[in-house]
XYZ file of N, CA and C in Angstrom:
744
model
N 0.832 -1.198 0.000
C 0.000 0.000 0.000
C 0.871 1.254 0.000
N 0.402 2.254 -0.747
C 0.989 3.583 -0.672
C -0.085 4.553 -0.185
N 0.326 5.499 0.638
C -0.573 6.529 1.153
C -0.083 7.872 0.623
N -0.992 8.632 0.033
C -0.655 9.970 -0.453
C -1.237 11.012 0.490
N -0.355 11.854 1.034
C -0.761 12.926 1.931
C -0.597 14.287 1.259
N -1.398 15.264 1.673
C -1.168 16.628 1.213
C -0.022 17.238 2.013
N 0.574 18.315 1.513
C 1.569 19.030 2.307
C 0.854 19.986 3.259
N 1.606 20.825 3.905
C 1.034 21.868 4.758
C 1.671 23.196 4.383
N 0.891 24.254 4.475
C 1.450 25.587 4.210
C 2.511 25.935 5.238
N 2.302 25.500 6.488
C 3.267 25.806 7.542
C 4.332 24.718 7.614
N 5.557 25.155 7.876
C 6.685 24.217 7.882
C 7.649 24.550 9.011
N 8.309 23.532 9.501
C 9.317 23.706 10.541
C 10.581 24.257 9.888
N 11.201 25.295 10.446
C 12.419 25.860 9.844
C 13.648 25.025 10.165
N 14.745 25.350 9.485
C 16.029 24.724 9.801
C 16.177 23.339 9.219
N 16.975 22.550 9.883
C 17.267 21.200 9.418
C 18.732 20.881 9.610
N 19.063 19.602 9.619
C 20.446 19.168 9.806
C 20.930 18.306 8.654
N 20.059 18.085 7.659
C 20.430 17.235 6.542
C 21.164 17.992 5.448
N 21.813 17.246 4.563
C 22.499 17.843 3.424
C 21.484 18.548 2.525
N 21.947 19.498 1.704
C 21.030 20.193 0.800
C 20.252 19.235 -0.103
N 19.178 19.735 -0.655
C 18.281 18.951 -1.499
C 19.046 18.208 -2.592
N 18.811 16.907 -2.671
C 19.422 16.059 -3.690
C 18.293 15.420 -4.486
N 18.036 15.959 -5.665
C 16.920 15.478 -6.474
C 17.070 14.012 -6.866
N 18.300 13.529 -6.890
C 18.536 12.140 -7.281
C 18.171 11.147 -6.184
N 17.900 11.623 -4.986
C 17.618 10.721 -3.868
C 16.135 10.697 -3.494
N 15.320 11.438 -4.220
C 13.887 11.464 -3.925
C 13.182 10.265 -4.570
N 12.047 9.871 -3.997
C 11.247 8.817 -4.608
C 10.731 9.285 -5.970
N 10.230 8.366 -6.755
C 9.705 8.663 -8.085
C 10.731 9.428 -8.928
N 11.879 8.810 -9.191
C 12.973 9.502 -9.884
C 12.634 9.985 -11.287
N 11.580 9.444 -11.899
C 11.184 9.907 -13.228
C 10.772 11.376 -13.227
N 10.497 11.933 -12.056
C 10.065 13.329 -11.952
C 11.233 14.294 -11.800
N 12.461 13.797 -11.860
C 13.621 14.631 -11.558
C 13.664 15.913 -12.387
N 13.515 15.837 -13.695
C 13.641 17.016 -14.543
C 12.543 18.040 -14.262
N 11.353 17.569 -13.983
C 10.260 18.492 -13.666
C 10.488 19.140 -12.296
N 11.047 18.385 -11.374
C 11.402 18.966 -10.084
C 12.453 20.062 -10.257
N 13.442 19.778 -11.054
C 14.513 20.749 -11.267
C 13.970 22.022 -11.905
N 13.051 21.886 -12.850
C 12.491 23.053 -13.524
C 11.762 23.964 -12.537
N 10.962 23.376 -11.644
C 10.229 24.184 -10.670
C 11.190 24.783 -9.649
N 12.154 23.987 -9.184
C 13.113 24.491 -8.203
C 13.889 25.681 -8.768
N 14.365 25.558 -9.992
C 15.114 26.655 -10.609
C 14.235 27.893 -10.770
N 12.972 27.697 -11.144
C 12.061 28.828 -11.310
C 11.793 29.526 -9.980
N 11.667 28.749 -8.901
C 11.439 29.341 -7.584
C 12.641 30.151 -7.121
N 13.838 29.601 -7.337
C 15.056 30.310 -6.939
C 15.190 31.605 -7.724
N 14.940 31.543 -9.027
C 15.051 32.745 -9.862
C 14.024 33.794 -9.449
N 12.796 33.359 -9.196
C 11.749 34.289 -8.779
C 12.113 34.977 -7.470
N 12.724 34.250 -6.567
C 13.083 34.815 -5.261
C 14.116 35.923 -5.382
N 14.800 36.008 -6.527
C 15.757 37.083 -6.739
C 15.097 38.437 -6.893
N 13.797 38.459 -7.120
C 13.023 39.700 -7.214
C 11.930 39.627 -6.149
N 12.223 40.027 -4.913
C 11.270 39.858 -3.811
C 9.907 40.501 -4.056
N 9.887 41.647 -4.729
C 8.605 42.309 -4.985
C 7.730 41.472 -5.904
N 8.338 40.969 -6.984
C 7.604 40.110 -7.906
C 7.216 38.798 -7.222
N 8.133 38.237 -6.443
C 7.857 36.978 -5.757
C 6.676 37.111 -4.804
N 6.615 38.210 -4.084
C 5.511 38.407 -3.145
C 4.183 38.464 -3.893
N 4.189 39.093 -5.062
C 2.956 39.184 -5.841
C 2.571 37.828 -6.445
N 3.535 37.135 -7.031
C 3.244 35.844 -7.669
C 2.795 34.803 -6.647
N 3.467 34.780 -5.508
C 3.147 33.791 -4.478
C 1.972 34.209 -3.600
N 1.475 35.436 -3.830
C 0.322 35.968 -3.097
C 0.573 35.972 -1.593
N 1.700 36.561 -1.217
C 2.092 36.614 0.182
C 1.762 37.975 0.788
N 1.354 37.964 2.031
C 1.185 39.214 2.766
C 2.558 39.736 3.171
N 2.601 40.970 3.651
C 3.885 41.508 4.116
C 4.447 40.649 5.248
N 3.561 40.107 6.074
C 4.005 39.269 7.183
C 4.620 37.969 6.677
N 4.156 37.484 5.534
C 4.641 36.221 4.981
C 5.841 36.387 4.056
N 6.180 37.618 3.733
C 7.211 37.864 2.722
C 8.571 37.278 3.091
N 8.811 37.065 4.367
C 10.075 36.465 4.785
C 10.273 35.063 4.234
N 9.176 34.400 3.836
C 9.289 33.046 3.288
C 9.986 33.026 1.932
N 10.074 34.176 1.284
C 10.746 34.234 -0.013
C 12.201 33.798 0.130
N 12.811 34.093 1.261
C 14.208 33.694 1.489
C 14.360 32.179 1.449
N 13.340 31.445 1.890
C 13.413 29.985 1.829
C 13.540 29.518 0.377
N 12.793 30.162 -0.509
C 12.864 29.783 -1.922
C 14.211 30.147 -2.533
N 14.761 31.257 -2.110
C 16.064 31.684 -2.635
C 17.145 30.654 -2.286
N 17.002 30.006 -1.129
C 18.001 29.052 -0.653
C 17.556 27.600 -0.852
N 16.577 27.393 -1.730
C 15.971 26.071 -1.894
C 16.984 24.970 -2.179
N 18.008 25.272 -2.974
C 18.961 24.255 -3.394
C 20.211 24.179 -2.515
N 20.293 25.067 -1.543
C 21.485 25.099 -0.687
C 21.175 24.965 0.798
N 19.935 25.146 1.179
C 19.555 25.115 2.596
C 19.599 23.688 3.145
N 19.775 23.540 4.456
C 19.720 22.202 5.063
C 18.314 21.615 4.941
N 18.245 20.310 4.977
C 16.962 19.619 4.832
C 16.611 18.858 6.105
N 15.386 18.382 6.148
C 14.945 17.436 7.173
C 13.903 16.530 6.525
N 13.614 15.364 7.117
C 12.616 14.476 6.529
C 11.298 15.211 6.291
N 10.693 14.956 5.148
C 9.475 15.678 4.779
C 8.396 15.573 5.845
N 8.229 14.395 6.441
C 7.171 14.214 7.424
C 7.428 15.024 8.690
N 8.675 15.426 8.920
C 9.007 16.289 10.056
C 8.977 17.766 9.658
N 9.189 18.046 8.383
C 9.211 19.428 7.899
C 7.843 20.089 8.024
N 6.799 19.341 7.656
C 5.465 19.938 7.641
C 4.878 19.983 9.047
N 4.154 21.066 9.320
C 3.462 21.225 10.599
C 1.978 21.465 10.306
N 1.220 21.860 11.295
C -0.212 22.060 11.074
C -1.015 20.903 11.625
N -2.327 20.973 11.455
C -3.256 20.058 12.120
C -2.978 18.597 11.779
N -2.847 18.269 10.490
C -2.634 16.879 10.095
C -1.325 16.344 10.674
N -0.258 17.129 10.520
C 1.060 16.641 10.939
C 1.240 16.687 12.449
N 0.518 17.572 13.122
C 0.525 17.538 14.590
C -0.135 16.257 15.093
N -1.221 15.846 14.431
C -1.907 14.617 14.835
C -1.067 13.383 14.508
N -0.372 13.412 13.401
C 0.524 12.305 13.040
C 1.707 12.237 13.994
N 2.265 13.392 14.347
C 3.345 13.500 15.340
C 4.455 12.480 15.066
N 4.999 12.545 13.858
C 5.949 11.523 13.402
C 7.218 11.468 14.245
N 7.627 12.593 14.825
C 8.871 12.595 15.589
C 8.795 11.725 16.834
N 7.579 11.445 17.310
C 7.430 10.628 18.515
C 7.251 9.143 18.204
N 7.206 8.787 16.926
C 7.034 7.381 16.553
C 8.335 6.606 16.742
N 8.209 5.314 16.888
C 9.385 4.451 17.012
C 10.148 4.400 15.690
N 11.384 3.939 15.744
C 12.188 3.799 14.525
C 11.510 2.867 13.525
N 10.912 1.791 14.023
C 10.223 0.847 13.141
C 9.027 1.506 12.453
N 8.299 2.321 13.194
C 7.146 3.003 12.608
C 7.586 4.047 11.581
N 8.696 4.719 11.846
C 9.192 5.697 10.887
C 9.686 4.980 9.610
N 10.275 3.828 9.764
C 10.666 3.059 8.579
C 9.431 2.656 7.770
N 8.346 2.349 8.464
C 7.101 2.009 7.780
C 6.612 3.214 6.985
N 6.675 4.388 7.595
C 6.298 5.605 6.868
C 7.148 5.770 5.612
N 8.446 5.513 5.750
C 9.357 5.665 4.612
C 8.948 4.770 3.452
N 8.462 3.581 3.762
C 8.116 2.635 2.712
C 6.708 2.776 2.171
N 5.857 3.527 2.884
C 4.447 3.539 2.511
C 3.827 4.910 2.279
N 4.486 5.993 2.682
C 3.858 7.312 2.612
C 4.599 8.246 1.666
N 3.836 8.864 0.771
C 4.331 9.941 -0.083
C 3.588 11.210 0.296
N 4.302 12.317 0.353
C 3.702 13.620 0.645
C 3.809 14.466 -0.618
N 2.676 14.960 -1.094
C 2.643 15.621 -2.394
C 2.937 17.118 -2.261
N 4.153 17.500 -2.569
C 4.549 18.904 -2.502
C 4.340 19.580 -3.848
N 4.134 20.896 -3.832
C 3.962 21.638 -5.085
C 5.260 21.753 -5.882
N 6.425 22.032 -5.257
C 7.639 22.183 -6.061
C 8.309 20.883 -6.465
N 8.065 19.790 -5.729
C 8.821 18.555 -5.952
C 7.945 17.360 -6.319
N 6.633 17.559 -6.396
C 5.756 16.422 -6.604
C 5.731 15.558 -5.351
N 5.256 14.317 -5.446
C 5.254 13.445 -4.266
C 6.680 13.101 -3.829
N 6.939 13.252 -2.541
C 8.238 12.879 -1.971
C 7.996 11.851 -0.872
N 9.000 11.043 -0.578
C 8.871 10.051 0.476
C 8.819 10.706 1.843
N 8.169 10.048 2.787
C 8.021 10.603 4.132
C 9.357 10.976 4.752
N 10.407 10.198 4.481
C 11.714 10.482 5.066
C 12.689 11.096 4.068
N 12.214 11.458 2.877
C 13.059 12.199 1.938
C 13.401 13.561 2.537
N 14.655 13.970 2.423
C 15.068 15.263 2.948
C 14.649 16.401 2.032
N 13.905 17.362 2.584
C 13.496 18.533 1.804
C 13.745 19.801 2.612
N 13.970 20.931 1.927
C 14.149 22.198 2.623
C 12.797 22.878 2.852
N 12.812 23.940 3.620
C 11.617 24.772 3.745
C 11.405 25.493 2.409
N 10.150 25.786 2.079
C 9.845 26.476 0.827
C 8.483 27.138 0.958
N 8.141 27.929 -0.049
C 6.798 28.519 -0.100
C 6.269 28.415 -1.522
N 5.299 27.565 -1.745
C 4.657 27.426 -3.047
C 3.365 26.653 -2.854
N 2.267 27.206 -3.372
C 0.969 26.551 -3.274
C 0.611 25.880 -4.598
N -0.309 24.955 -4.543
C -0.669 24.166 -5.725
C -1.212 25.016 -6.862
N -1.870 26.114 -6.535
C -2.501 26.921 -7.574
C -1.649 28.047 -8.122
N -0.384 28.110 -7.728
C 0.489 29.207 -8.157
C 0.966 29.002 -9.598
N 1.051 30.102 -10.347
C 1.623 30.064 -11.701
C 2.980 30.753 -11.659
N 4.043 29.986 -11.861
C 5.399 30.529 -11.807
C 5.840 31.035 -13.176
N 6.556 32.150 -13.229
C 7.100 32.616 -14.504
C 7.988 31.547 -15.146
N 7.772 31.301 -16.434
C 8.603 30.354 -17.159
C 8.201 28.907 -17.015
N 7.154 28.635 -16.220
C 6.688 27.262 -15.991
C 5.206 27.193 -16.365
N 4.768 26.142 -17.033
C 3.325 25.996 -17.276
C 2.583 25.966 -15.942
N 1.286 26.239 -15.938
C 0.526 26.087 -14.692
C 0.855 24.744 -14.046
N 0.997 24.725 -12.735
C 1.482 23.526 -12.064
C 0.645 22.291 -12.368
N -0.639 22.475 -12.545
C -1.474 21.319 -12.880
C -1.011 20.693 -14.195
N -0.723 21.528 -15.188
C -0.280 21.001 -16.482
C 1.151 20.472 -16.393
N 1.974 21.143 -15.587
C 3.368 20.729 -15.438
C 3.479 19.356 -14.789
N 2.615 19.095 -13.785
C 2.786 17.904 -12.959
C 1.866 16.736 -13.284
N 0.619 16.990 -13.661
C -0.420 15.952 -13.615
C -0.073 14.686 -14.386
N 0.185 14.800 -15.669
C 0.410 13.606 -16.484
C 1.676 12.870 -16.050
N 2.750 13.628 -15.814
C 4.018 12.996 -15.420
C 3.905 12.316 -14.062
N 3.200 12.930 -13.134
C 3.062 12.345 -11.800
C 2.194 11.093 -11.839
N 1.110 11.141 -12.590
C 0.265 9.946 -12.723
C 1.061 8.785 -13.301
N 1.877 9.075 -14.320
C 2.694 8.017 -14.937
C 3.730 7.483 -13.955
N 4.323 8.382 -13.156
C 5.325 7.948 -12.180
C 4.702 7.059 -11.115
N 3.497 7.412 -10.671
C 2.803 6.578 -9.686
C 2.514 5.199 -10.277
N 2.026 5.171 -11.506
C 1.709 3.900 -12.154
C 2.949 3.033 -12.311
N 4.096 3.662 -12.573
C 5.333 2.899 -12.789
C 5.786 2.155 -11.538
N 5.339 2.617 -10.361
C 5.676 1.946 -9.109
C 4.855 0.675 -8.894
N 3.802 0.515 -9.692
C 2.911 -0.650 -9.604
C 2.449 -0.935 -8.169
N 1.891 0.070 -7.508
C 1.423 -0.175 -6.130
C 0.216 -1.107 -6.122
N 0.140 -1.962 -5.097
C -1.014 -2.852 -4.967
C -2.286 -2.053 -4.718
N -2.146 -1.014 -3.879
C -3.313 -0.235 -3.471
C -2.828 1.136 -3.019
N -3.569 2.191 -3.376
C -3.217 3.555 -2.983
C -4.361 4.150 -2.173
N -4.044 4.666 -1.008
C -5.005 5.375 -0.167
C -4.708 6.860 -0.316
N -5.637 7.583 -0.900
C -5.412 8.987 -1.263
C -6.051 9.908 -0.233
N -5.209 10.547 0.572
C -5.686 11.459 1.620
C -5.443 12.921 1.259
N -5.121 13.185 0.003
C -4.803 14.549 -0.419
C -6.047 15.428 -0.520
N -5.819 16.736 -0.491
C -6.874 17.686 -0.814
C -7.069 17.676 -2.326
N -8.200 18.193 -2.787
C -8.510 18.147 -4.214
C -7.497 18.923 -5.047
N -6.939 19.999 -4.491
C -5.952 20.778 -5.241
C -4.726 19.952 -5.576
N -4.340 19.061 -4.677
C -3.159 18.233 -4.928
C -3.497 16.969 -5.713
N -4.711 16.490 -5.611
C -5.136 15.398 -6.490
C -5.003 15.847 -7.943
N -5.344 17.107 -8.207
C -5.267 17.634 -9.573
C -3.836 17.667 -10.099
N -2.845 17.722 -9.205
C -1.444 17.743 -9.635
C -0.901 16.354 -9.929
N -1.712 15.321 -9.706
C -1.251 13.953 -9.972
C -2.344 12.951 -9.699
N -3.373 12.910 -10.555
C -4.463 11.958 -10.325
C -3.958 10.515 -10.320
N -4.576 9.682 -9.499
C -4.244 8.262 -9.490
C -4.757 7.650 -10.795
N -3.922 6.956 -11.554
C -4.382 6.356 -12.807
C -5.556 5.403 -12.569
N -6.450 5.334 -13.554
C -7.663 4.538 -13.418
C -7.369 3.055 -13.228
N -6.230 2.589 -13.751
C -5.932 1.160 -13.635
C -5.185 0.804 -12.353
N -5.013 1.783 -11.454
C -4.398 1.529 -10.148
C -5.503 1.429 -9.108
N -5.512 0.364 -8.340
C -6.513 0.182 -7.293
C -6.303 1.243 -6.219
N -7.314 2.076 -6.005
C -7.138 3.185 -5.060
C -8.477 3.592 -4.455
N -8.394 4.303 -3.347
C -9.570 4.900 -2.712
C -9.215 6.292 -2.226
N -10.078 7.244 -2.533
C -9.947 8.609 -2.034
C -10.749 8.706 -0.739
N -10.232 9.423 0.230
C -10.871 9.469 1.551
C -11.467 10.837 1.847
N -12.733 10.820 2.252
C -13.388 12.019 2.784
C -13.709 11.764 4.252
N -13.561 12.795 5.080
C -13.875 12.677 6.506
C -15.251 13.280 6.749
N -16.141 12.487 7.334
C -17.522 12.924 7.551
C -17.993 12.508 8.936
N -19.110 13.096 9.356
C -19.773 12.648 10.575
C -20.624 11.431 10.250
N -21.200 10.841 11.277
C -22.056 9.674 11.070
C -23.215 9.986 10.138
N -23.638 11.264 10.133
C -24.770 11.661 9.294
C -24.321 12.202 7.940
N -23.032 12.063 7.651
C -22.549 12.433 6.324
C -22.095 13.869 6.159
N -22.043 14.633 7.253
C -21.610 16.024 7.169
C -20.092 16.089 7.006
N -19.638 16.820 5.985
C -18.196 16.970 5.754
C -17.591 17.862 6.832
N -16.343 17.582 7.187
C -15.665 18.322 8.242
C -14.417 18.997 7.705
N -13.974 20.054 8.368
C -12.787 20.781 7.921
C -11.627 20.520 8.860
N -11.633 21.144 10.028
C -10.542 20.962 10.986
C -10.348 19.487 11.314
N -11.442 18.797 11.599
C -11.330 17.384 11.981
C -10.982 16.505 10.785
N -11.169 17.027 9.579
C -10.737 16.319 8.386
C -9.234 16.082 8.448
N -8.482 17.142 8.675
C -7.024 17.033 8.720
C -6.556 16.231 9.940
N -7.147 16.517 11.087
C -6.748 15.815 12.305
C -7.002 14.317 12.174
N -8.150 13.954 11.627
C -8.506 12.539 11.515
C -7.587 11.812 10.544
N -7.192 12.475 9.476
C -6.261 11.852 8.525
C -4.901 11.630 9.184
N -4.452 12.608 9.967
C -3.184 12.433 10.676
C -3.238 11.294 11.677
N -4.340 11.200 12.386
C -4.500 10.112 13.364
C -4.565 8.747 12.672
N -5.206 8.701 11.507
C -5.297 7.455 10.754
C -3.912 6.967 10.333
N -3.103 7.869 9.805
C -1.764 7.475 9.356
C -0.895 7.093 10.546
N -1.045 7.783 11.652
C -0.270 7.405 12.851
C -0.635 5.989 13.300
N -1.930 5.685 13.321
C -2.354 4.343 13.739
C -1.790 3.278 12.807
N -1.790 3.555 11.516
C -1.214 2.612 10.556
C 0.280 2.430 10.806
N 0.982 3.536 11.050
C 2.427 3.446 11.292
C 2.731 2.691 12.577
N 1.884 2.854 13.583
C 2.098 2.127 14.842
C 1.892 0.620 14.649
N 0.873 0.253 13.870
C 0.547 -1.168 13.701
C 1.370 -1.826 12.595
N 1.789 -1.026 11.620
C 2.589 -1.509 10.481
C 1.970 -2.739 9.809
N 0.684 -2.646 9.435
C 0.035 -3.799 8.808
C 0.500 -3.984 7.367
N 0.340 -5.186 6.872
C 0.598 -5.458 5.458
C -0.741 -5.359 4.728
N -0.894 -4.281 3.976
C -2.164 -4.025 3.289
C -1.908 -3.927 1.796
N -2.589 -4.764 1.036
C -2.411 -4.756 -0.411
C -3.740 -4.625 -1.148
N -4.809 -4.292 -0.400
C -6.121 -4.161 -1.034
C -7.048 -3.377 -0.112
N -8.141 -2.919 -0.679
C -9.151 -2.237 0.120
C -9.728 -3.189 1.168
N -9.918 -4.426 0.805
C -10.449 -5.399 1.758
C -9.529 -5.530 2.967
N -8.223 -5.589 2.725
C -7.276 -5.699 3.839
C -7.290 -4.437 4.697
N -7.463 -3.292 4.062
C -7.557 -2.035 4.821
C -8.787 -2.056 5.720
N -9.902 -2.516 5.180
C -11.127 -2.583 5.983
C -10.949 -3.510 7.188
N -10.288 -4.637 6.960
C -10.054 -5.596 8.052
C -9.218 -4.955 9.151
N -8.154 -4.239 8.762
C -7.324 -3.554 9.755
C -8.139 -2.486 10.478
N -8.903 -1.690 9.721
C -9.678 -0.600 10.318
C -10.659 -1.131 11.356
N -11.317 -2.234 11.042
C -12.268 -2.822 11.988
C -11.570 -3.236 13.272
N -10.353 -3.763 13.154
C -9.617 -4.194 14.346
C -9.215 -3.013 15.215
N -9.124 -1.840 14.601
C -8.709 -0.623 15.294
C -9.888 0.237 15.740
N -11.092 -0.165 15.357
C -12.260 0.653 15.664
C -12.391 1.872 14.778
N -11.719 1.836 13.631
C -11.804 2.926 12.653
C -12.958 2.622 11.709
N -13.861 3.580 11.529
C -15.040 3.353 10.692
C -14.785 3.882 9.282
N -14.707 2.962 8.335
C -14.573 3.296 6.916
C -15.793 2.744 6.194
N -16.481 3.597 5.464
C -17.652 3.100 4.736
C -17.616 3.628 3.303
N -18.331 2.924 2.428
C -18.373 3.326 1.030
C -19.118 4.648 0.878
N -18.674 5.436 -0.074
C -19.347 6.684 -0.422
C -20.162 6.457 -1.684
N -21.071 7.364 -1.947
C -21.834 7.283 -3.196
C -20.951 7.620 -4.393
N -19.800 8.254 -4.127
C -18.873 8.587 -5.192
C -17.951 7.405 -5.481
N -17.633 7.236 -6.747
C -16.804 6.110 -7.163
C -15.428 6.167 -6.507
N -14.925 5.008 -6.088
C -13.574 4.860 -5.530
C -13.316 5.821 -4.371
N -14.349 6.081 -3.575
C -14.227 7.002 -2.447
C -14.699 6.328 -1.167
N -13.913 6.529 -0.109
C -14.282 6.026 1.214
C -14.624 7.206 2.120
N -15.513 6.957 3.057
C -15.809 7.938 4.090
C -15.195 7.456 5.401
N -14.360 8.300 5.973
C -13.800 8.049 7.297
C -14.732 8.752 8.284
N -15.444 7.972 9.072
C -16.515 8.508 9.916
C -15.961 8.832 11.302
N -16.191 10.086 11.734
C -15.720 10.522 13.049
C -16.870 11.183 13.798
N -16.731 11.282 15.110
C -17.739 11.946 15.928
C -17.666 13.446 15.716
N -18.820 14.118 15.831
C -18.836 15.586 15.693
C -18.233 16.235 16.929
C-alpha cells in the first residue's frame, strides 16, 4: 500500500540534513520536472517584490521568499518532520518508534507543489509554493505535474493507494484509473463533511497505521485492519471514495 498525503502551508524551519538532492527522492522519473520548478522558484526569489505578488504573500509572509532563494542550498529534514499544522501535529511523526518511521518511509508519499510526491523520510528544505500558483517560465502547475506524476505513480505498480490529499493536490497527480485506489473524505455519522477534523482525523489514521505496520495490499485488507482498530470506513456514493466517519 501507498498513502498519499497533502503538504502543509506551515513548515518547521532549519534542518540538519544535506542540501536537497533530487537524485535521492522517490519517483525519480520526476527529476527534470522537479529541477524546472526548483530553478524557477530560486530565480523568482531574486526579485522579492515580484515573488511576493506571484506567491500571493502578505507583508508578514514575505520572509518566506528567502526559503525559496536558498531552496537548493539550505539544510533539509525528513518531509514528514518538515510539515506542521493540524494533520502533521496529529501524526506526530517525531514521537514514533524507529520501526514506525521506517514504515512511513516505505508507505507514505507527501505531495509537494515544487517537488511532486516525496517520500516521508526524503530530505526537503523549507519552501513557499501553493498548488494553484503560476510561476514565470513554468506551465501552470497542474499542467506541469499531472500527467508525469500519474505516470510515475503507475510505474511503481502499487497494490493499493489510499489517497488522503486535498482536491488541489489530487489535480497535480491523479491516481491512474488502472491503479486500485480509494480517495478518503472525513464525515460525521450523518454524512456532514468536516474541515478541521478532516485534517486531524487523517493524521491520526496514518499514525495508527504506522504504529501497527500492517501489510495491506487491497481495500479489503484495509477494511479488516480498520475494523480491528475501531476505525469506521464506509463506502461513499462517489466512485472509488471512502468515508472516514468521526464523531462531531
